[in-house]
């Protein structure tokens, strides 16, 4: 898969909802009810971080829930990319980018949302063909003003800001012309998962889905 094709696929996935929940799943039994709650709430694009032993099994289970698009987050190495693909991930997200990771995702046909925090990082990815990037760590890297500033010299790149995004600051990000969606962990916190508070998670998903305003028009 070319970087251009990967960015096209990522753009289509990001267009499905204004917010991508970033999920840290510790109990594989949580995977299905969690996915069902998020999808029912109108948030179908799910990023399962490869930070727990349960992550790959959770991706495999969640990928079977109708209506969702399940990807792997915290994909750092070529081995991570191959494992995510084998588990059934539809896409991958990384906090930054290395040549090895980019090559592995391209070879695997796994659409990657690669991370960038500076103009040079964004330019380097763009030069390779990645026009959709994760802006990470969004708040720590300057937040809305930084992302807005990047849109002047590098308007070709659209971003998914992640890291410190909240329901309070998400509308400002989503109002930027170069923001395609945002990512965040607030929709399904560790506490809510431990409590198996699926209705609470569905309610947060519903609120997050509404951050995008009217549902996107389907293309004719
Ligand atoms: C992460 O690193 O876990 C993601 O970027 C989400 O960050 P957040 O917890 O600040 O939403």
PDB file of C-alpha atoms and ligand atoms in Angstrom:
ATOM      1  CA  UNK A   1       0.000   0.000   0.000  1.00  0.00           C
ATOM      2  CA  UNK A   2       1.353   3.408  -0.955  1.00  0.00           C
ATOM      3  CA  UNK A   3       1.453   6.203   1.633  1.00  0.00           C
ATOM      4  CA  UNK A   4      -1.035   8.082  -0.535  1.00  0.00           C
ATOM      5  CA  UNK A   5      -3.457   5.150  -0.434  1.00  0.00           C
ATOM      6  CA  UNK A   6      -2.941   4.846   3.314  1.00  0.00           C
ATOM      7  CA  UNK A   7      -3.777   8.510   3.869  1.00  0.00           C
ATOM      8  CA  UNK A   8      -6.857   8.202   1.662  1.00  0.00           C
ATOM      9  CA  UNK A   9      -8.055   5.226   3.689  1.00  0.00           C
ATOM     10  CA  UNK A  10      -7.330   7.029   6.968  1.00  0.00           C
ATOM     11  CA  UNK A  11      -9.222  10.124   5.767  1.00  0.00           C
ATOM     12  CA  UNK A  12     -12.252   7.982   4.968  1.00  0.00           C
ATOM     13  CA  UNK A  13     -12.109   6.352   8.394  1.00  0.00           C
ATOM     14  CA  UNK A  14     -11.655   9.700  10.176  1.00  0.00           C
ATOM     15  CA  UNK A  15     -14.690  11.078   8.340  1.00  0.00           C
ATOM     16  CA  UNK A  16     -16.916   8.536  10.095  1.00  0.00           C
ATOM     17  CA  UNK A  17     -16.936  10.376  13.450  1.00  0.00           C
ATOM     18  CA  UNK A  18     -15.476  13.551  14.961  1.00  0.00           C
ATOM     19  CA  UNK A  19     -13.864  11.673  17.841  1.00  0.00           C
ATOM     20  CA  UNK A  20     -11.780   8.498  17.935  1.00  0.00           C
ATOM     21  CA  UNK A  21     -11.774   6.967  21.421  1.00  0.00           C
ATOM     22  CA  UNK A  22      -8.319   5.887  22.554  1.00  0.00           C
ATOM     23  CA  UNK A  23      -8.824   2.660  24.484  1.00  0.00           C
ATOM     24  CA  UNK A  24      -6.605   0.861  26.978  1.00  0.00           C
ATOM     25  CA  UNK A  25      -8.249  -2.532  27.474  1.00  0.00           C
ATOM     26  CA  UNK A  26      -7.072  -4.701  30.343  1.00  0.00           C
ATOM     27  CA  UNK A  27      -9.798  -7.356  30.400  1.00  0.00           C
ATOM     28  CA  UNK A  28     -10.490  -9.142  27.097  1.00  0.00           C
ATOM     29  CA  UNK A  29     -14.056  -9.728  28.286  1.00  0.00           C
ATOM     30  CA  UNK A  30     -14.619  -5.986  28.051  1.00  0.00           C
ATOM     31  CA  UNK A  31     -13.881  -5.849  24.335  1.00  0.00           C
ATOM     32  CA  UNK A  32     -17.305  -6.723  22.963  1.00  0.00           C
ATOM     33  CA  UNK A  33     -19.556  -4.738  25.343  1.00  0.00           C
ATOM     34  CA  UNK A  34     -17.200  -1.778  25.039  1.00  0.00           C
ATOM     35  CA  UNK A  35     -17.315  -1.822  21.234  1.00  0.00           C
ATOM     36  CA  UNK A  36     -21.088  -2.265  21.266  1.00  0.00           C
ATOM     37  CA  UNK A  37     -21.536   0.711  23.606  1.00  0.00           C
ATOM     38  CA  UNK A  38     -19.281   3.006  21.587  1.00  0.00           C
ATOM     39  CA  UNK A  39     -20.808   2.054  18.243  1.00  0.00           C
ATOM     40  CA  UNK A  40     -24.337   2.401  19.659  1.00  0.00           C
ATOM     41  CA  UNK A  41     -23.384   5.877  20.838  1.00  0.00           C
ATOM     42  CA  UNK A  42     -22.365   6.881  17.326  1.00  0.00           C
ATOM     43  CA  UNK A  43     -18.596   6.543  17.637  1.00  0.00           C
ATOM     44  CA  UNK A  44     -17.627   3.692  15.300  1.00  0.00           C
ATOM     45  CA  UNK A  45     -13.885   4.295  14.859  1.00  0.00           C
ATOM     46  CA  UNK A  46     -12.055   2.650  17.758  1.00  0.00           C
ATOM     47  CA  UNK A  47      -8.338   2.815  18.582  1.00  0.00           C
ATOM     48  CA  UNK A  48      -7.164  -0.010  20.830  1.00  0.00           C
ATOM     49  CA  UNK A  49      -3.712   0.784  22.174  1.00  0.00           C
ATOM     50  CA  UNK A  50      -1.099  -1.974  22.160  1.00  0.00           C
ATOM     51  CA  UNK A  51      -0.216  -1.231  25.774  1.00  0.00           C
ATOM     52  CA  UNK A  52      -1.788  -4.215  27.458  1.00  0.00           C
ATOM     53  CA  UNK A  53      -1.510  -7.988  27.014  1.00  0.00           C
ATOM     54  CA  UNK A  54      -5.229  -8.025  26.156  1.00  0.00           C
ATOM     55  CA  UNK A  55      -4.974  -5.567  23.266  1.00  0.00           C
ATOM     56  CA  UNK A  56      -4.561  -7.920  20.308  1.00  0.00           C
ATOM     57  CA  UNK A  57      -7.311 -10.281  21.431  1.00  0.00           C
ATOM     58  CA  UNK A  58      -9.528  -7.270  22.063  1.00  0.00           C
ATOM     59  CA  UNK A  59      -8.938  -5.995  18.526  1.00  0.00           C
ATOM     60  CA  UNK A  60      -9.835  -9.398  17.105  1.00  0.00           C
ATOM     61  CA  UNK A  61     -13.056  -9.526  19.109  1.00  0.00           C
ATOM     62  CA  UNK A  62     -14.062  -5.912  18.469  1.00  0.00           C
ATOM     63  CA  UNK A  63     -13.464  -6.285  14.732  1.00  0.00           C
ATOM     64  CA  UNK A  64     -16.334  -8.782  14.735  1.00  0.00           C
ATOM     65  CA  UNK A  65     -18.840  -6.265  16.126  1.00  0.00           C
ATOM     66  CA  UNK A  66     -20.953  -4.911  13.255  1.00  0.00           C
ATOM     67  CA  UNK A  67     -20.655  -1.251  12.385  1.00  0.00           C
ATOM     68  CA  UNK A  68     -17.208  -0.549  13.800  1.00  0.00           C
ATOM     69  CA  UNK A  69     -13.788   0.205  12.366  1.00  0.00           C
ATOM     70  CA  UNK A  70     -11.209  -1.072  14.801  1.00  0.00           C
ATOM     71  CA  UNK A  71      -7.588  -0.031  14.676  1.00  0.00           C
ATOM     72  CA  UNK A  72      -4.462  -0.482  16.747  1.00  0.00           C
ATOM     73  CA  UNK A  73      -2.857   2.409  18.588  1.00  0.00           C
ATOM     74  CA  UNK A  74       0.603   2.810  20.092  1.00  0.00           C
ATOM     75  CA  UNK A  75       2.022   0.923  17.108  1.00  0.00           C
ATOM     76  CA  UNK A  76       5.732   1.546  17.560  1.00  0.00           C
ATOM     77  CA  UNK A  77       7.613  -1.188  15.711  1.00  0.00           C
ATOM     78  CA  UNK A  78       7.364  -3.312  12.572  1.00  0.00           C
ATOM     79  CA  UNK A  79       6.439  -6.265  14.790  1.00  0.00           C
ATOM     80  CA  UNK A  80       3.591  -4.212  16.279  1.00  0.00           C
ATOM     81  CA  UNK A  81       2.320  -3.471  12.771  1.00  0.00           C
ATOM     82  CA  UNK A  82       2.425  -7.134  11.752  1.00  0.00           C
ATOM     83  CA  UNK A  83       0.694  -8.234  14.971  1.00  0.00           C
ATOM     84  CA  UNK A  84      -2.002  -5.582  14.574  1.00  0.00           C
ATOM     85  CA  UNK A  85      -2.654  -6.652  10.990  1.00  0.00           C
ATOM     86  CA  UNK A  86      -2.829 -10.304  11.990  1.00  0.00           C
ATOM     87  CA  UNK A  87      -5.334  -9.469  14.742  1.00  0.00           C
ATOM     88  CA  UNK A  88      -7.606  -7.819  12.199  1.00  0.00           C
ATOM     89  CA  UNK A  89      -6.872  -4.139  12.748  1.00  0.00           C
ATOM     90  CA  UNK A  90      -8.302  -1.962   9.968  1.00  0.00           C
ATOM     91  CA  UNK A  91      -5.766   0.787  10.611  1.00  0.00           C
ATOM     92  CA  UNK A  92      -2.839   1.714  12.830  1.00  0.00           C
ATOM     93  CA  UNK A  93      -1.930   4.816  14.810  1.00  0.00           C
ATOM     94  CA  UNK A  94       1.552   5.747  16.015  1.00  0.00           C
ATOM     95  CA  UNK A  95       2.696   8.609  18.237  1.00  0.00           C
ATOM     96  CA  UNK A  96       5.583   9.333  15.852  1.00  0.00           C
ATOM     97  CA  UNK A  97       7.160   7.660  12.866  1.00  0.00           C
ATOM     98  CA  UNK A  98      10.257   5.694  11.967  1.00  0.00           C
ATOM     99  CA  UNK A  99      11.290   4.492   8.520  1.00  0.00           C
ATOM    100  CA  UNK A 100      10.968   0.910   9.725  1.00  0.00           C
ATOM    101  CA  UNK A 101       7.418   1.404  10.935  1.00  0.00           C
ATOM    102  CA  UNK A 102       6.346   3.203   7.760  1.00  0.00           C
ATOM    103  CA  UNK A 103       7.877   0.459   5.607  1.00  0.00           C
ATOM    104  CA  UNK A 104       6.193  -2.296   7.637  1.00  0.00           C
ATOM    105  CA  UNK A 105       2.734  -0.714   7.460  1.00  0.00           C
ATOM    106  CA  UNK A 106       3.123  -0.137   3.711  1.00  0.00           C
ATOM    107  CA  UNK A 107       4.258  -3.751   3.202  1.00  0.00           C
ATOM    108  CA  UNK A 108       1.406  -5.098   5.335  1.00  0.00           C
ATOM    109  CA  UNK A 109      -1.220  -2.962   3.591  1.00  0.00           C
ATOM    110  CA  UNK A 110      -2.122  -1.480   6.964  1.00  0.00           C
ATOM    111  CA  UNK A 111      -3.265   2.161   6.681  1.00  0.00           C
ATOM    112  CA  UNK A 112      -1.223   4.208   9.146  1.00  0.00           C
ATOM    113  CA  UNK A 113      -2.016   7.465  10.896  1.00  0.00           C
ATOM    114  CA  UNK A 114       1.539   8.510  11.765  1.00  0.00           C
ATOM    115  CA  UNK A 115       2.304  11.021  14.472  1.00  0.00           C
ATOM    116  CA  UNK A 116       3.999  14.399  14.101  1.00  0.00           C
ATOM    117  CA  UNK A 117       4.466  17.257  16.547  1.00  0.00           C
ATOM    118  CA  UNK A 118       6.608  19.718  14.579  1.00  0.00           C
ATOM    119  CA  UNK A 119       6.746  21.276  11.117  1.00  0.00           C
ATOM    120  CA  UNK A 120       9.795  19.192  10.205  1.00  0.00           C
ATOM    121  CA  UNK A 121       8.099  15.954  11.230  1.00  0.00           C
ATOM    122  CA  UNK A 122       4.957  16.866   9.299  1.00  0.00           C
ATOM    123  CA  UNK A 123       7.052  17.830   6.241  1.00  0.00           C
ATOM    124  CA  UNK A 124       9.039  14.617   6.349  1.00  0.00           C
ATOM    125  CA  UNK A 125       5.864  12.514   6.425  1.00  0.00           C
ATOM    126  CA  UNK A 126       4.267  14.633   3.708  1.00  0.00           C
ATOM    127  CA  UNK A 127       7.331  14.199   1.504  1.00  0.00           C
ATOM    128  CA  UNK A 128       6.814  10.447   1.769  1.00  0.00           C
ATOM    129  CA  UNK A 129       3.125  10.798   0.905  1.00  0.00           C
ATOM    130  CA  UNK A 130       1.343  10.917   4.262  1.00  0.00           C
ATOM    131  CA  UNK A 131      -1.099  13.822   4.091  1.00  0.00           C
ATOM    132  CA  UNK A 132      -3.160  12.770   7.116  1.00  0.00           C
ATOM    133  CA  UNK A 133      -1.226  12.735  10.384  1.00  0.00           C
ATOM    134  CA  UNK A 134      -1.790  12.506  14.119  1.00  0.00           C
ATOM    135  CA  UNK A 135      -0.802  15.706  15.926  1.00  0.00           C
ATOM    136  CA  UNK A 136       0.689  14.335  19.138  1.00  0.00           C
ATOM    137  CA  UNK A 137       0.940  15.237  21.979  1.00  0.00           C
ATOM    138  CA  UNK A 138      -1.598  17.842  20.958  1.00  0.00           C
ATOM    139  CA  UNK A 139      -1.957  19.965  24.078  1.00  0.00           C
ATOM    140  CA  UNK A 140       1.665  19.658  25.172  1.00  0.00           C
ATOM    141  CA  UNK A 141       2.872  20.517  21.649  1.00  0.00           C
ATOM    142  CA  UNK A 142       1.033  23.820  21.638  1.00  0.00           C
ATOM    143  CA  UNK A 143      -2.598  22.876  21.241  1.00  0.00           C
ATOM    144  CA  UNK A 144      -5.001  24.729  18.985  1.00  0.00           C
ATOM    145  CA  UNK A 145      -2.681  27.697  18.289  1.00  0.00           C
ATOM    146  CA  UNK A 146       0.143  25.396  17.189  1.00  0.00           C
ATOM    147  CA  UNK A 147      -2.080  23.363  14.928  1.00  0.00           C
ATOM    148  CA  UNK A 148      -3.578  26.513  13.454  1.00  0.00           C
ATOM    149  CA  UNK A 149      -0.087  27.864  12.812  1.00  0.00           C
ATOM    150  CA  UNK A 150       0.875  24.710  10.899  1.00  0.00           C
ATOM    151  CA  UNK A 151      -2.068  25.212   8.535  1.00  0.00           C
ATOM    152  CA  UNK A 152      -0.441  28.337   7.076  1.00  0.00           C
ATOM    153  CA  UNK A 153       2.765  26.871   5.631  1.00  0.00           C
ATOM    154  CA  UNK A 154       1.601  23.236   5.430  1.00  0.00           C
ATOM    155  CA  UNK A 155      -2.063  23.356   4.377  1.00  0.00           C
ATOM    156  CA  UNK A 156      -1.795  20.009   2.568  1.00  0.00           C
ATOM    157  CA  UNK A 157      -1.665  18.080   5.825  1.00  0.00           C
ATOM    158  CA  UNK A 158      -4.796  17.317   7.821  1.00  0.00           C
ATOM    159  CA  UNK A 159      -4.441  16.198  11.405  1.00  0.00           C
ATOM    160  CA  UNK A 160      -6.074  14.134  14.116  1.00  0.00           C
ATOM    161  CA  UNK A 161      -4.932  15.927  17.289  1.00  0.00           C
ATOM    162  CA  UNK A 162      -4.604  13.569  20.244  1.00  0.00           C
ATOM    163  CA  UNK A 163      -3.159  13.913  23.733  1.00  0.00           C
ATOM    164  CA  UNK A 164      -4.873  16.188  26.219  1.00  0.00           C
ATOM    165  CA  UNK A 165      -7.986  16.608  24.085  1.00  0.00           C
ATOM    166  CA  UNK A 166     -11.130  16.950  26.205  1.00  0.00           C
ATOM    167  CA  UNK A 167     -14.832  17.658  25.623  1.00  0.00           C
ATOM    168  CA  UNK A 168     -14.009  21.274  26.540  1.00  0.00           C
ATOM    169  CA  UNK A 169     -11.254  21.866  23.990  1.00  0.00           C
ATOM    170  CA  UNK A 170     -12.364  19.423  21.265  1.00  0.00           C
ATOM    171  CA  UNK A 171     -14.719  21.958  19.576  1.00  0.00           C
ATOM    172  CA  UNK A 172     -11.848  24.412  19.094  1.00  0.00           C
ATOM    173  CA  UNK A 173      -9.731  21.725  17.435  1.00  0.00           C
ATOM    174  CA  UNK A 174     -12.642  20.549  15.294  1.00  0.00           C
ATOM    175  CA  UNK A 175     -13.212  24.146  14.190  1.00  0.00           C
ATOM    176  CA  UNK A 176      -9.771  24.287  12.550  1.00  0.00           C
ATOM    177  CA  UNK A 177      -9.637  23.762   8.814  1.00  0.00           C
ATOM    178  CA  UNK A 178      -6.766  21.282   9.122  1.00  0.00           C
ATOM    179  CA  UNK A 179      -8.359  19.046  11.766  1.00  0.00           C
ATOM    180  CA  UNK A 180     -10.079  15.968  10.384  1.00  0.00           C
ATOM    181  CA  UNK A 181     -11.097  14.451  13.752  1.00  0.00           C
ATOM    182  CA  UNK A 182      -9.726  14.278  17.297  1.00  0.00           C
ATOM    183  CA  UNK A 183      -8.647  11.390  19.510  1.00  0.00           C
ATOM    184  CA  UNK A 184      -9.001  11.040  23.244  1.00  0.00           C
ATOM    185  CA  UNK A 185      -9.358   8.677  26.151  1.00  0.00           C
ATOM    186  CA  UNK A 186     -12.123  10.479  28.011  1.00  0.00           C
ATOM    187  CA  UNK A 187     -15.000   8.574  26.387  1.00  0.00           C
ATOM    188  CA  UNK A 188     -14.061   5.263  27.986  1.00  0.00           C
ATOM    189  CA  UNK A 189     -11.773   5.654  30.959  1.00  0.00           C
ATOM    190  CA  UNK A 190     -10.092   2.839  32.869  1.00  0.00           C
ATOM    191  CA  UNK A 191     -12.439   3.485  35.788  1.00  0.00           C
ATOM    192  CA  UNK A 192     -15.538   3.201  33.606  1.00  0.00           C
ATOM    193  CA  UNK A 193     -14.299  -0.036  32.056  1.00  0.00           C
ATOM    194  CA  UNK A 194     -13.450  -1.528  35.446  1.00  0.00           C
ATOM    195  CA  UNK A 195     -16.943  -0.641  36.619  1.00  0.00           C
ATOM    196  CA  UNK A 196     -18.366  -2.085  33.372  1.00  0.00           C
ATOM    197  CA  UNK A 197     -20.277   1.152  32.987  1.00  0.00           C
ATOM    198  CA  UNK A 198     -21.307   0.502  29.402  1.00  0.00           C
ATOM    199  CA  UNK A 199     -24.321   2.821  29.532  1.00  0.00           C
ATOM    200  CA  UNK A 200     -22.104   5.630  30.814  1.00  0.00           C
ATOM    201  CA  UNK A 201     -19.645   4.997  28.004  1.00  0.00           C
ATOM    202  CA  UNK A 202     -22.469   4.980  25.466  1.00  0.00           C
ATOM    203  CA  UNK A 203     -23.667   8.333  26.832  1.00  0.00           C
ATOM    204  CA  UNK A 204     -20.175   9.814  26.501  1.00  0.00           C
ATOM    205  CA  UNK A 205     -19.946   8.433  22.972  1.00  0.00           C
ATOM    206  CA  UNK A 206     -23.245  10.101  22.117  1.00  0.00           C
ATOM    207  CA  UNK A 207     -21.959  13.443  23.422  1.00  0.00           C
ATOM    208  CA  UNK A 208     -18.698  12.979  21.499  1.00  0.00           C
ATOM    209  CA  UNK A 209     -20.533  12.146  18.276  1.00  0.00           C
ATOM    210  CA  UNK A 210     -22.522  15.354  18.648  1.00  0.00           C
ATOM    211  CA  UNK A 211     -19.301  17.407  18.702  1.00  0.00           C
ATOM    212  CA  UNK A 212     -19.188  17.050  14.942  1.00  0.00           C
ATOM    213  CA  UNK A 213     -22.505  18.810  14.395  1.00  0.00           C
ATOM    214  CA  UNK A 214     -24.704  17.332  11.714  1.00  0.00           C
ATOM    215  CA  UNK A 215     -23.858  13.800  10.558  1.00  0.00           C
ATOM    216  CA  UNK A 216     -21.613  13.799   7.476  1.00  0.00           C
ATOM    217  CA  UNK A 217     -23.423  13.652   4.155  1.00  0.00           C
ATOM    218  CA  UNK A 218     -23.009  10.345   2.403  1.00  0.00           C
ATOM    219  CA  UNK A 219     -21.385  10.695  -0.975  1.00  0.00           C
ATOM    220  CA  UNK A 220     -23.665  10.192  -3.965  1.00  0.00           C
TER     221      UNK A 220
HETATM  222  C1  LIG B   1      -2.623   8.581  24.666  1.00  0.00           C
HETATM  223  O1  LIG B   1      -1.452   8.832  24.592  1.00  0.00           O
HETATM  224  O2  LIG B   1      -3.101   7.755  25.442  1.00  0.00           O
HETATM  225  C2  LIG B   1      -3.534   9.273  23.727  1.00  0.00           C
HETATM  226  O3  LIG B   1      -2.874  10.265  23.042  1.00  0.00           O
HETATM  227  C3  LIG B   1      -4.728   9.809  24.461  1.00  0.00           C
HETATM  228  O4  LIG B   1      -4.364  10.835  25.265  1.00  0.00           O
HETATM  229  P1  LIG B   1      -5.396  11.420  26.342  1.00  0.00           P
HETATM  230  O5  LIG B   1      -5.495  10.415  27.439  1.00  0.00           O
HETATM  231  O6  LIG B   1      -4.788  12.721  26.780  1.00  0.00           O
HETATM  232  O7  LIG B   1      -6.725  11.600  25.642  1.00  0.00           O
END
